[in-house]
Amino acid sequence: MRGYEAPAHERRRECSDLRRAGREMVLLVGSTVAADRSDPSLVRLIAKAWALRKALVSTTAPSLTAVAAEQGISQSYATRLVRLAWLAPDIVEAILGGCPPANLTASRLMQDTRIPADWQDQRRALGFV
């Protein structure tokens, strides 16, 4: 009989990296690796998306276009950015923690205009599964 195994989206992703230390190889696991790998442009993009989300929730503006104008950004940029404000929590955690898939970049996130709303589909589309 097996014990409880959390679904993939509930499991914590742990960053790891293999680095040379003199003649030996060292396996780094956890926050040491995350601090080294954090992508500032991805982190900045998530921060902007959440700021836009906060502005949308707290404003009386009638549309995203109006909020974009208030924020001083184009409607097109706001449309692409707002999709990122509803990424799955584990995806956001991986990005902020420096553990996104290697092929996930800020430009890829902004170019992908069809990010699914479903969290499991997001994980598949962005390379987390």
Coordinates of C-alpha atoms in Angstrom, one line a residue:
M1 CA 0.0 0.0 0.0
R2 CA 1.4 3.4 -1.0
G3 CA 1.2 6.5 1.0
Y4 CA -0.4 9.7 -0.2
E5 CA 1.4 11.3 -3.1
A6 CA 0.5 14.9 -3.9
P7 CA -0.5 15.8 -7.5
A8 CA 2.2 17.2 -9.6
H9 CA 0.9 20.8 -9.3
E10 CA 1.0 20.6 -5.5
R11 CA 4.6 19.2 -5.3
R12 CA 7.2 21.7 -4.5
R13 CA 9.8 22.1 -7.2
E14 CA 13.3 22.2 -5.8
C15 CA 16.0 23.8 -7.9
S16 CA 19.2 22.0 -8.4
D17 CA 22.4 22.5 -10.3
L18 CA 25.6 20.6 -10.8
R19 CA 28.7 22.8 -10.5
R20 CA 32.4 22.2 -10.6
A21 CA 34.3 22.9 -7.4
G22 CA 37.9 22.3 -8.1
R23 CA 38.3 18.7 -9.3
E24 CA 35.0 17.7 -7.9
M25 CA 31.4 18.3 -8.9
V26 CA 29.0 19.7 -6.3
L27 CA 25.2 19.3 -6.4
L28 CA 23.6 22.5 -5.2
V29 CA 20.0 22.2 -4.1
G30 CA 17.5 24.8 -2.9
S31 CA 17.8 28.5 -2.3
T32 CA 21.5 28.8 -3.1
V33 CA 20.7 27.8 -6.7
A34 CA 17.6 29.9 -6.9
A35 CA 19.4 33.0 -5.8
D36 CA 21.9 32.5 -8.6
R37 CA 19.4 31.8 -11.3
S38 CA 16.6 34.3 -10.7
D39 CA 15.8 36.0 -14.0
P40 CA 15.3 39.7 -13.3
S41 CA 13.3 40.3 -16.4
L42 CA 10.9 37.5 -15.6
V43 CA 10.5 38.7 -12.0
R44 CA 9.9 42.3 -13.2
L45 CA 7.3 41.0 -15.6
I46 CA 5.4 39.2 -12.9
A47 CA 5.6 42.3 -10.6
K48 CA 4.2 44.5 -13.4
A49 CA 1.4 42.0 -14.1
W50 CA 0.4 41.9 -10.4
A51 CA 0.6 45.7 -10.2
L52 CA -1.8 45.9 -13.2
R53 CA -4.1 43.3 -11.5
K54 CA -4.2 45.4 -8.4
A55 CA -5.0 48.5 -10.4
L56 CA -7.8 46.6 -12.2
V57 CA -9.3 45.5 -9.0
S58 CA -9.1 48.8 -7.2
T59 CA -10.1 51.2 -10.0
T60 CA -13.4 52.5 -11.1
A61 CA -12.2 52.7 -14.7
P62 CA -14.7 51.0 -17.0
S63 CA -12.2 48.9 -19.1
L64 CA -8.7 47.6 -19.4
T65 CA -8.1 50.3 -22.0
A66 CA -8.9 53.0 -19.4
V67 CA -6.7 51.3 -16.8
A68 CA -3.9 51.1 -19.3
A69 CA -4.2 54.8 -20.0
E70 CA -4.1 55.5 -16.3
Q71 CA -1.0 53.4 -15.9
G72 CA 0.7 55.0 -18.9
I73 CA 1.0 51.8 -20.9
S74 CA -0.5 50.8 -24.3
Q75 CA -3.7 48.8 -24.4
S76 CA -1.8 46.0 -26.3
Y77 CA 0.9 45.7 -23.7
A78 CA -1.8 45.7 -20.9
T79 CA -3.7 43.0 -22.6
R80 CA -0.6 40.7 -22.8
L81 CA 0.5 41.6 -19.3
V82 CA -2.8 41.1 -17.6
R83 CA -2.8 37.4 -18.7
L84 CA 0.3 36.9 -16.5
A85 CA -1.5 38.1 -13.4
W86 CA -3.5 34.9 -13.4
L87 CA -0.7 32.3 -13.8
A88 CA -0.9 29.3 -11.5
P89 CA 0.6 30.0 -8.1
D90 CA 3.3 27.3 -8.4
I91 CA 4.4 28.9 -11.8
V92 CA 4.7 32.3 -10.1
E93 CA 6.6 30.7 -7.2
A94 CA 9.0 29.0 -9.6
I95 CA 9.6 32.2 -11.5
L96 CA 10.2 34.3 -8.3
G97 CA 12.2 31.5 -6.8
G98 CA 14.5 31.2 -9.8
C99 CA 13.4 27.8 -10.9
P100 CA 11.5 28.2 -14.2
P101 CA 12.1 25.9 -17.1
A102 CA 15.2 26.8 -19.0
N103 CA 13.2 27.8 -22.1
L104 CA 10.9 30.2 -20.2
T105 CA 11.9 33.8 -20.9
A106 CA 10.2 37.2 -20.4
S107 CA 9.9 37.6 -24.2
R108 CA 8.4 34.2 -24.6
L109 CA 5.8 35.0 -22.0
M110 CA 4.9 38.3 -23.6
Q111 CA 4.8 36.8 -27.1
D112 CA 2.5 33.9 -26.1
T113 CA -0.9 35.6 -26.4
R114 CA -2.8 32.4 -25.8
I115 CA -1.8 31.4 -22.3
P116 CA -4.6 29.1 -21.2
A117 CA -6.8 30.0 -18.2
D118 CA -6.6 26.5 -16.8
W119 CA -3.7 26.1 -14.4
Q120 CA -2.8 22.5 -15.6
D121 CA -2.9 23.7 -19.2
Q122 CA -0.6 26.6 -18.2
R123 CA 1.9 24.1 -16.7
R124 CA 1.9 22.1 -19.9
A125 CA 2.1 25.1 -22.2
L126 CA 5.0 26.7 -20.3
G127 CA 7.0 23.6 -19.8
F128 CA 6.4 22.9 -16.1
V129 CA 5.0 19.4 -16.8

